[in-house]
Protein backbone atom coordinates (compact mmCIF):
# COMPACT_ATOMS: atom_id res chain seq x y z
CA UNK A 1 0.00 0.00 0.00
CA UNK A 2 1.25 3.48 -0.83
CA UNK A 3 0.26 6.67 0.96
CA UNK A 4 0.42 10.12 -0.59
CA UNK A 5 0.08 12.93 1.91
CA UNK A 6 -0.28 16.13 -0.05
CA UNK A 7 -1.52 17.49 -3.32
CA UNK A 8 -1.27 21.23 -3.73
CA UNK A 9 -3.32 22.60 -6.60
CA UNK A 10 -3.00 26.21 -7.68
CA UNK A 11 -5.56 27.90 -9.91
CA UNK A 12 -6.39 31.39 -11.12
CA UNK A 13 -10.18 31.07 -10.73
CA UNK A 14 -12.81 28.97 -9.01
CA UNK A 15 -13.81 27.41 -12.33
CA UNK A 16 -10.23 26.50 -13.16
CA UNK A 17 -9.78 25.07 -9.66
CA UNK A 18 -12.88 22.89 -9.98
CA UNK A 19 -11.63 21.60 -13.33
CA UNK A 20 -8.18 20.80 -11.93
CA UNK A 21 -9.51 19.12 -8.80
CA UNK A 22 -11.94 17.09 -10.91
CA UNK A 23 -9.13 16.01 -13.25
CA UNK A 24 -6.87 14.96 -10.38
CA UNK A 25 -9.65 13.08 -8.58
CA UNK A 26 -10.56 11.31 -11.83
CA UNK A 27 -6.91 10.32 -12.39
CA UNK A 28 -6.59 9.06 -8.82
CA UNK A 29 -9.84 7.13 -9.10
CA UNK A 30 -8.75 5.57 -12.40
CA UNK A 31 -5.56 4.44 -10.68
CA UNK A 32 -7.51 2.89 -7.81
CA UNK A 33 -6.33 5.48 -5.30
CA UNK A 34 -8.80 6.47 -2.60
CA UNK A 35 -8.99 9.95 -1.07
CA UNK A 36 -9.82 10.74 2.54
CA UNK A 37 -12.09 13.72 1.98
CA UNK A 38 -12.16 14.54 5.71
CA UNK A 39 -8.51 15.56 5.39
CA UNK A 40 -9.04 17.65 2.24
CA UNK A 41 -8.84 21.41 2.35
CA UNK A 42 -10.29 23.03 -0.75
CA UNK A 43 -10.44 26.61 -2.07
CA UNK A 44 -7.93 28.00 0.44
CA UNK A 45 -6.37 31.40 -0.13
CA UNK A 46 -3.43 30.47 2.07
CA UNK A 47 -1.71 27.19 2.94
CA UNK A 48 1.12 26.19 5.19
CA UNK A 49 3.31 23.70 3.36
CA UNK A 50 6.84 22.42 3.98
CA UNK A 51 7.71 25.26 6.36
CA UNK A 52 6.30 28.00 4.15
CA UNK A 53 3.09 30.00 4.06
CA UNK A 54 1.91 30.23 0.47
CA UNK A 55 -0.58 32.90 -0.59
CA UNK A 56 -1.42 34.44 -3.95
CA UNK A 57 1.72 36.32 -5.00
CA UNK A 58 3.49 35.71 -1.68
CA UNK A 59 5.77 33.15 -0.12
CA UNK A 60 6.62 33.55 3.56
CA UNK A 61 8.45 31.62 6.25
CA UNK A 62 6.28 29.68 8.67
CA UNK A 63 7.86 30.94 11.90
CA UNK A 64 6.75 27.79 13.75
CA UNK A 65 9.25 25.80 11.67
CA UNK A 66 12.18 28.08 12.42
CA UNK A 67 12.05 27.66 16.21
CA UNK A 68 14.36 24.64 16.08
CA UNK A 69 16.88 26.57 13.99
CA UNK A 70 16.78 29.62 16.26
CA UNK A 71 17.08 27.51 19.41
CA UNK A 72 19.63 25.02 18.09
CA UNK A 73 22.46 24.07 20.39
CA UNK A 74 25.96 23.92 18.89
CA UNK A 75 26.35 20.75 16.84
CA UNK A 76 28.36 17.96 18.43
CA UNK A 77 28.40 15.51 15.54
CA UNK A 78 28.90 15.73 11.81
CA UNK A 79 25.39 14.35 11.34
CA UNK A 80 23.90 17.06 13.58
CA UNK A 81 25.86 19.75 11.72
CA UNK A 82 24.57 18.44 8.37
CA UNK A 83 21.04 18.35 9.75
CA UNK A 84 21.27 21.95 10.97
CA UNK A 85 22.68 23.19 7.66
CA UNK A 86 19.98 21.31 5.76
CA UNK A 87 17.22 22.87 7.86
CA UNK A 88 18.72 26.35 7.49
CA UNK A 89 19.18 25.86 3.75
CA UNK A 90 15.40 25.53 3.29
CA UNK A 91 15.14 29.25 4.09
CA UNK A 92 18.19 30.50 2.18
CA UNK A 93 16.06 32.52 -0.24
CA UNK A 94 14.90 34.66 2.68
CA UNK A 95 18.38 35.31 4.11
CA UNK A 96 20.48 37.88 2.31
CA UNK A 97 24.05 36.62 1.94
CA UNK A 98 23.19 33.12 3.16
CA UNK A 99 26.08 31.49 1.29
CA UNK A 100 28.59 33.83 2.93
CA UNK A 101 27.05 33.32 6.36
CA UNK A 102 26.95 29.53 6.03
CA UNK A 103 30.33 29.12 4.27
CA UNK A 104 32.37 28.77 7.50
CA UNK A 105 30.01 26.04 8.72
CA UNK A 106 30.19 24.18 5.40
CA UNK A 107 34.00 24.53 5.37
CA UNK A 108 34.24 23.23 8.93
CA UNK A 109 31.94 20.34 8.08
CA UNK A 110 34.08 19.50 5.05
CA UNK A 111 37.33 19.57 7.02
CA UNK A 112 35.86 17.53 9.89
CA UNK A 113 34.51 14.93 7.48
CA UNK A 114 37.82 14.69 5.61
CA UNK A 115 39.91 14.45 8.79
CA UNK A 116 37.62 11.86 10.34
CA UNK A 117 37.63 9.42 7.43
CA UNK A 118 38.94 6.09 8.55
CA UNK A 119 38.53 6.85 12.26
CA UNK A 120 34.80 6.14 12.63
CA UNK A 121 31.70 5.82 10.52
CA UNK A 122 30.96 9.21 8.96
CA UNK A 123 27.74 9.27 10.97
CA UNK A 124 29.53 8.72 14.27
CA UNK A 125 32.14 11.46 14.12
CA UNK A 126 32.02 13.65 17.23
CA UNK A 127 32.95 17.33 16.94
CA UNK A 128 35.05 19.01 19.58
PDB file of C-alpha atoms in Angstrom:
ATOM      1  CA  UNK A   1       0.000   0.000   0.000  1.00  0.00           C
ATOM      2  CA  UNK A   2       1.249   3.477  -0.827  1.00  0.00           C
ATOM      3  CA  UNK A   3       0.264   6.671   0.956  1.00  0.00           C
ATOM      4  CA  UNK A   4       0.424  10.125  -0.586  1.00  0.00           C
ATOM      5  CA  UNK A   5       0.083  12.931   1.912  1.00  0.00           C
ATOM      6  CA  UNK A   6      -0.285  16.130  -0.046  1.00  0.00           C
ATOM      7  CA  UNK A   7      -1.518  17.489  -3.322  1.00  0.00           C
ATOM      8  CA  UNK A   8      -1.272  21.234  -3.734  1.00  0.00           C
ATOM      9  CA  UNK A   9      -3.322  22.599  -6.605  1.00  0.00           C
ATOM     10  CA  UNK A  10      -2.996  26.206  -7.684  1.00  0.00           C
ATOM     11  CA  UNK A  11      -5.557  27.897  -9.910  1.00  0.00           C
ATOM     12  CA  UNK A  12      -6.389  31.387 -11.119  1.00  0.00           C
ATOM     13  CA  UNK A  13     -10.175  31.071 -10.735  1.00  0.00           C
ATOM     14  CA  UNK A  14     -12.811  28.974  -9.009  1.00  0.00           C
ATOM     15  CA  UNK A  15     -13.806  27.412 -12.329  1.00  0.00           C
ATOM     16  CA  UNK A  16     -10.226  26.498 -13.159  1.00  0.00           C
ATOM     17  CA  UNK A  17      -9.783  25.070  -9.659  1.00  0.00           C
ATOM     18  CA  UNK A  18     -12.882  22.893  -9.975  1.00  0.00           C
ATOM     19  CA  UNK A  19     -11.627  21.595 -13.327  1.00  0.00           C
ATOM     20  CA  UNK A  20      -8.180  20.802 -11.926  1.00  0.00           C
ATOM     21  CA  UNK A  21      -9.507  19.120  -8.796  1.00  0.00           C
ATOM     22  CA  UNK A  22     -11.937  17.087 -10.910  1.00  0.00           C
ATOM     23  CA  UNK A  23      -9.131  16.007 -13.250  1.00  0.00           C
ATOM     24  CA  UNK A  24      -6.874  14.960 -10.375  1.00  0.00           C
ATOM     25  CA  UNK A  25      -9.654  13.085  -8.576  1.00  0.00           C
ATOM     26  CA  UNK A  26     -10.559  11.307 -11.826  1.00  0.00           C
ATOM     27  CA  UNK A  27      -6.913  10.323 -12.394  1.00  0.00           C
ATOM     28  CA  UNK A  28      -6.585   9.065  -8.823  1.00  0.00           C
ATOM     29  CA  UNK A  29      -9.843   7.127  -9.101  1.00  0.00           C
ATOM     30  CA  UNK A  30      -8.747   5.569 -12.395  1.00  0.00           C
ATOM     31  CA  UNK A  31      -5.556   4.436 -10.684  1.00  0.00           C
ATOM     32  CA  UNK A  32      -7.514   2.894  -7.806  1.00  0.00           C
ATOM     33  CA  UNK A  33      -6.328   5.479  -5.298  1.00  0.00           C
ATOM     34  CA  UNK A  34      -8.796   6.475  -2.601  1.00  0.00           C
ATOM     35  CA  UNK A  35      -8.991   9.947  -1.070  1.00  0.00           C
ATOM     36  CA  UNK A  36      -9.818  10.739   2.543  1.00  0.00           C
ATOM     37  CA  UNK A  37     -12.089  13.724   1.985  1.00  0.00           C
ATOM     38  CA  UNK A  38     -12.163  14.538   5.709  1.00  0.00           C
ATOM     39  CA  UNK A  39      -8.512  15.562   5.386  1.00  0.00           C
ATOM     40  CA  UNK A  40      -9.036  17.646   2.242  1.00  0.00           C
ATOM     41  CA  UNK A  41      -8.840  21.409   2.352  1.00  0.00           C
ATOM     42  CA  UNK A  42     -10.290  23.030  -0.752  1.00  0.00           C
ATOM     43  CA  UNK A  43     -10.443  26.613  -2.066  1.00  0.00           C
ATOM     44  CA  UNK A  44      -7.934  28.005   0.442  1.00  0.00           C
ATOM     45  CA  UNK A  45      -6.374  31.403  -0.128  1.00  0.00           C
ATOM     46  CA  UNK A  46      -3.425  30.472   2.074  1.00  0.00           C
ATOM     47  CA  UNK A  47      -1.714  27.193   2.939  1.00  0.00           C
ATOM     48  CA  UNK A  48       1.119  26.191   5.189  1.00  0.00           C
ATOM     49  CA  UNK A  49       3.311  23.702   3.362  1.00  0.00           C
ATOM     50  CA  UNK A  50       6.840  22.415   3.985  1.00  0.00           C
ATOM     51  CA  UNK A  51       7.711  25.256   6.357  1.00  0.00           C
ATOM     52  CA  UNK A  52       6.298  28.004   4.151  1.00  0.00           C
ATOM     53  CA  UNK A  53       3.089  29.998   4.058  1.00  0.00           C
ATOM     54  CA  UNK A  54       1.915  30.226   0.466  1.00  0.00           C
ATOM     55  CA  UNK A  55      -0.580  32.899  -0.590  1.00  0.00           C
ATOM     56  CA  UNK A  56      -1.422  34.437  -3.950  1.00  0.00           C
ATOM     57  CA  UNK A  57       1.719  36.315  -4.998  1.00  0.00           C
ATOM     58  CA  UNK A  58       3.487  35.706  -1.680  1.00  0.00           C
ATOM     59  CA  UNK A  59       5.774  33.149  -0.117  1.00  0.00           C
ATOM     60  CA  UNK A  60       6.620  33.547   3.563  1.00  0.00           C
ATOM     61  CA  UNK A  61       8.453  31.623   6.248  1.00  0.00           C
ATOM     62  CA  UNK A  62       6.282  29.678   8.674  1.00  0.00           C
ATOM     63  CA  UNK A  63       7.859  30.938  11.896  1.00  0.00           C
ATOM     64  CA  UNK A  64       6.751  27.791  13.753  1.00  0.00           C
ATOM     65  CA  UNK A  65       9.247  25.802  11.671  1.00  0.00           C
ATOM     66  CA  UNK A  66      12.180  28.085  12.421  1.00  0.00           C
ATOM     67  CA  UNK A  67      12.045  27.656  16.207  1.00  0.00           C
ATOM     68  CA  UNK A  68      14.362  24.641  16.082  1.00  0.00           C
ATOM     69  CA  UNK A  69      16.882  26.574  13.988  1.00  0.00           C
ATOM     70  CA  UNK A  70      16.782  29.625  16.257  1.00  0.00           C
ATOM     71  CA  UNK A  71      17.081  27.514  19.406  1.00  0.00           C
ATOM     72  CA  UNK A  72      19.626  25.019  18.094  1.00  0.00           C
ATOM     73  CA  UNK A  73      22.460  24.074  20.393  1.00  0.00           C
ATOM     74  CA  UNK A  74      25.963  23.920  18.894  1.00  0.00           C
ATOM     75  CA  UNK A  75      26.345  20.746  16.841  1.00  0.00           C
ATOM     76  CA  UNK A  76      28.364  17.964  18.431  1.00  0.00           C
ATOM     77  CA  UNK A  77      28.403  15.509  15.536  1.00  0.00           C
ATOM     78  CA  UNK A  78      28.904  15.726  11.810  1.00  0.00           C
ATOM     79  CA  UNK A  79      25.387  14.349  11.336  1.00  0.00           C
ATOM     80  CA  UNK A  80      23.902  17.056  13.583  1.00  0.00           C
ATOM     81  CA  UNK A  81      25.860  19.749  11.721  1.00  0.00           C
ATOM     82  CA  UNK A  82      24.567  18.442   8.369  1.00  0.00           C
ATOM     83  CA  UNK A  83      21.043  18.351   9.750  1.00  0.00           C
ATOM     84  CA  UNK A  84      21.266  21.946  10.966  1.00  0.00           C
ATOM     85  CA  UNK A  85      22.678  23.194   7.664  1.00  0.00           C
ATOM     86  CA  UNK A  86      19.981  21.310   5.756  1.00  0.00           C
ATOM     87  CA  UNK A  87      17.224  22.866   7.857  1.00  0.00           C
ATOM     88  CA  UNK A  88      18.720  26.346   7.494  1.00  0.00           C
ATOM     89  CA  UNK A  89      19.180  25.862   3.746  1.00  0.00           C
ATOM     90  CA  UNK A  90      15.398  25.531   3.294  1.00  0.00           C
ATOM     91  CA  UNK A  91      15.144  29.254   4.094  1.00  0.00           C
ATOM     92  CA  UNK A  92      18.194  30.503   2.184  1.00  0.00           C
ATOM     93  CA  UNK A  93      16.062  32.518  -0.243  1.00  0.00           C
ATOM     94  CA  UNK A  94      14.899  34.658   2.685  1.00  0.00           C
ATOM     95  CA  UNK A  95      18.384  35.308   4.112  1.00  0.00           C
ATOM     96  CA  UNK A  96      20.483  37.883   2.306  1.00  0.00           C
ATOM     97  CA  UNK A  97      24.053  36.619   1.943  1.00  0.00           C
ATOM     98  CA  UNK A  98      23.191  33.116   3.162  1.00  0.00           C
ATOM     99  CA  UNK A  99      26.076  31.495   1.287  1.00  0.00           C
ATOM    100  CA  UNK A 100      28.590  33.832   2.934  1.00  0.00           C
ATOM    101  CA  UNK A 101      27.047  33.316   6.365  1.00  0.00           C
ATOM    102  CA  UNK A 102      26.949  29.528   6.031  1.00  0.00           C
ATOM    103  CA  UNK A 103      30.333  29.124   4.268  1.00  0.00           C
ATOM    104  CA  UNK A 104      32.365  28.770   7.501  1.00  0.00           C
ATOM    105  CA  UNK A 105      30.011  26.041   8.723  1.00  0.00           C
ATOM    106  CA  UNK A 106      30.191  24.184   5.403  1.00  0.00           C
ATOM    107  CA  UNK A 107      33.996  24.532   5.370  1.00  0.00           C
ATOM    108  CA  UNK A 108      34.238  23.228   8.935  1.00  0.00           C
ATOM    109  CA  UNK A 109      31.943  20.341   8.076  1.00  0.00           C
ATOM    110  CA  UNK A 110      34.076  19.498   5.052  1.00  0.00           C
ATOM    111  CA  UNK A 111      37.330  19.573   7.023  1.00  0.00           C
ATOM    112  CA  UNK A 112      35.859  17.525   9.895  1.00  0.00           C
ATOM    113  CA  UNK A 113      34.509  14.933   7.482  1.00  0.00           C
ATOM    114  CA  UNK A 114      37.822  14.685   5.613  1.00  0.00           C
ATOM    115  CA  UNK A 115      39.908  14.447   8.794  1.00  0.00           C
ATOM    116  CA  UNK A 116      37.624  11.862  10.338  1.00  0.00           C
ATOM    117  CA  UNK A 117      37.634   9.416   7.433  1.00  0.00           C
ATOM    118  CA  UNK A 118      38.941   6.088   8.546  1.00  0.00           C
ATOM    119  CA  UNK A 119      38.527   6.853  12.258  1.00  0.00           C
ATOM    120  CA  UNK A 120      34.803   6.144  12.630  1.00  0.00           C
ATOM    121  CA  UNK A 121      31.701   5.822  10.522  1.00  0.00           C
ATOM    122  CA  UNK A 122      30.961   9.208   8.959  1.00  0.00           C
ATOM    123  CA  UNK A 123      27.737   9.274  10.973  1.00  0.00           C
ATOM    124  CA  UNK A 124      29.533   8.716  14.271  1.00  0.00           C
ATOM    125  CA  UNK A 125      32.138  11.458  14.124  1.00  0.00           C
ATOM    126  CA  UNK A 126      32.025  13.651  17.234  1.00  0.00           C
ATOM    127  CA  UNK A 127      32.954  17.330  16.940  1.00  0.00           C
ATOM    128  CA  UNK A 128      35.052  19.009  19.575  1.00  0.00           C
TER     129      UNK A 128
END
